[in-house]
CSV table of C-alpha atoms in Angstrom, one decimal:
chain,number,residue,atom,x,y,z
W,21,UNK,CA,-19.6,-40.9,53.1
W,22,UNK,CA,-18.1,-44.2,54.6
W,23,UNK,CA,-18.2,-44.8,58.6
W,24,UNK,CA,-14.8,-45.4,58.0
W,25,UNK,CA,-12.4,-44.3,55.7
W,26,UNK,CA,-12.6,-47.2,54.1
W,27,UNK,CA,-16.2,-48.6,54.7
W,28,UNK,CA,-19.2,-48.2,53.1
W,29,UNK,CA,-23.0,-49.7,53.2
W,30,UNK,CA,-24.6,-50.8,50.2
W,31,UNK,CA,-26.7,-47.4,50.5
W,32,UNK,CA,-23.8,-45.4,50.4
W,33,UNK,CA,-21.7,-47.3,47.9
W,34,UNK,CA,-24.6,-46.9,45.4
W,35,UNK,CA,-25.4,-43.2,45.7
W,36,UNK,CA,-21.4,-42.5,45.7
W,37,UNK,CA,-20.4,-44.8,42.9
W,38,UNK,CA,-17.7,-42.5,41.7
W,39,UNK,CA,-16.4,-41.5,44.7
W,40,UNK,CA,-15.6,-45.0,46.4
W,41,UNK,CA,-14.2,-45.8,43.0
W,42,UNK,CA,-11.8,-42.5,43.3
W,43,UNK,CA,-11.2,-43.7,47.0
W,44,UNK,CA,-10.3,-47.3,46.0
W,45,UNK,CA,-7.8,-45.6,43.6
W,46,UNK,CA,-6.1,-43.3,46.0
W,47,UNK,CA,-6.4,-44.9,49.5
W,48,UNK,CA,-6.5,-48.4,49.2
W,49,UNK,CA,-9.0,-51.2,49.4
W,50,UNK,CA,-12.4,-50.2,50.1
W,51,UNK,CA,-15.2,-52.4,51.9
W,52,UNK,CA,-18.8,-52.3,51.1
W,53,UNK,CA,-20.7,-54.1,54.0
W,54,UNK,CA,-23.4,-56.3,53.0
W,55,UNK,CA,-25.8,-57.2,56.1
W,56,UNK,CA,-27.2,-60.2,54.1
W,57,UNK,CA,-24.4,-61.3,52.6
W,58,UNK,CA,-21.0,-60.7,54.3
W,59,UNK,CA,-18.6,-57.8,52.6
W,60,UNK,CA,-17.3,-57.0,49.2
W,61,UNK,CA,-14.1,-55.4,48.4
W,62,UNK,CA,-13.0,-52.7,46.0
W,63,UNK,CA,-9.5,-52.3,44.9
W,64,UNK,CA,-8.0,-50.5,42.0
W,65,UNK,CA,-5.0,-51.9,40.5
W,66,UNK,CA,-2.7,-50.5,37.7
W,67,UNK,CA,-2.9,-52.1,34.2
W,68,UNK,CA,0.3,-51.1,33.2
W,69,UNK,CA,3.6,-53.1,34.3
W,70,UNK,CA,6.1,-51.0,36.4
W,71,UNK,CA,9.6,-50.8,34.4
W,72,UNK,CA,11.5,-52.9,35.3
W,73,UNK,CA,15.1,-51.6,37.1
W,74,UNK,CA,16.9,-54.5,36.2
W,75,UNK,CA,16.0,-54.3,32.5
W,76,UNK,CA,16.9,-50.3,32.9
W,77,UNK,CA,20.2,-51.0,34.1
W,78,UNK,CA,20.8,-53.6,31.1
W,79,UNK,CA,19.5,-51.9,28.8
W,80,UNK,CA,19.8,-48.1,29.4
W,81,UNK,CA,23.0,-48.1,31.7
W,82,UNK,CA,23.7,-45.1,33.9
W,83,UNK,CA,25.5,-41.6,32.1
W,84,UNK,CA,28.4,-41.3,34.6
């Protein structure tokens, strides 16, 4: 597991793969700490564009 919650050596990132994937998912940016060469981050982002309200309200309206 991480030293922090959101850091990780390269040792740990590679034996827990899945699980700093999960944790870049659900809590954020994660940072794998390279000795030799600095840090890496992993983030998740969301393929899919939010709706957007403005086009809900034009489009949809609100049932009064």
């Amino acid at each position: 597991m991480p030293r922090q919650a959101n850091e990780w050596t390269i040792e740990e990132a590679e034996l827990n793969m899945l699980k700093l994937l999960e944790a870049a998912r659900t809590n954020g940016p994660q940072r794998i700490v390279d000795p030799l060469n600095g840090f890496f981050i992993v983030s998740h982002t969301n393929p899919q564009p939010k709706p957007s309200f403005i086009k809900f309200l034009v489009e949809d309206g609100i049932d009064e």
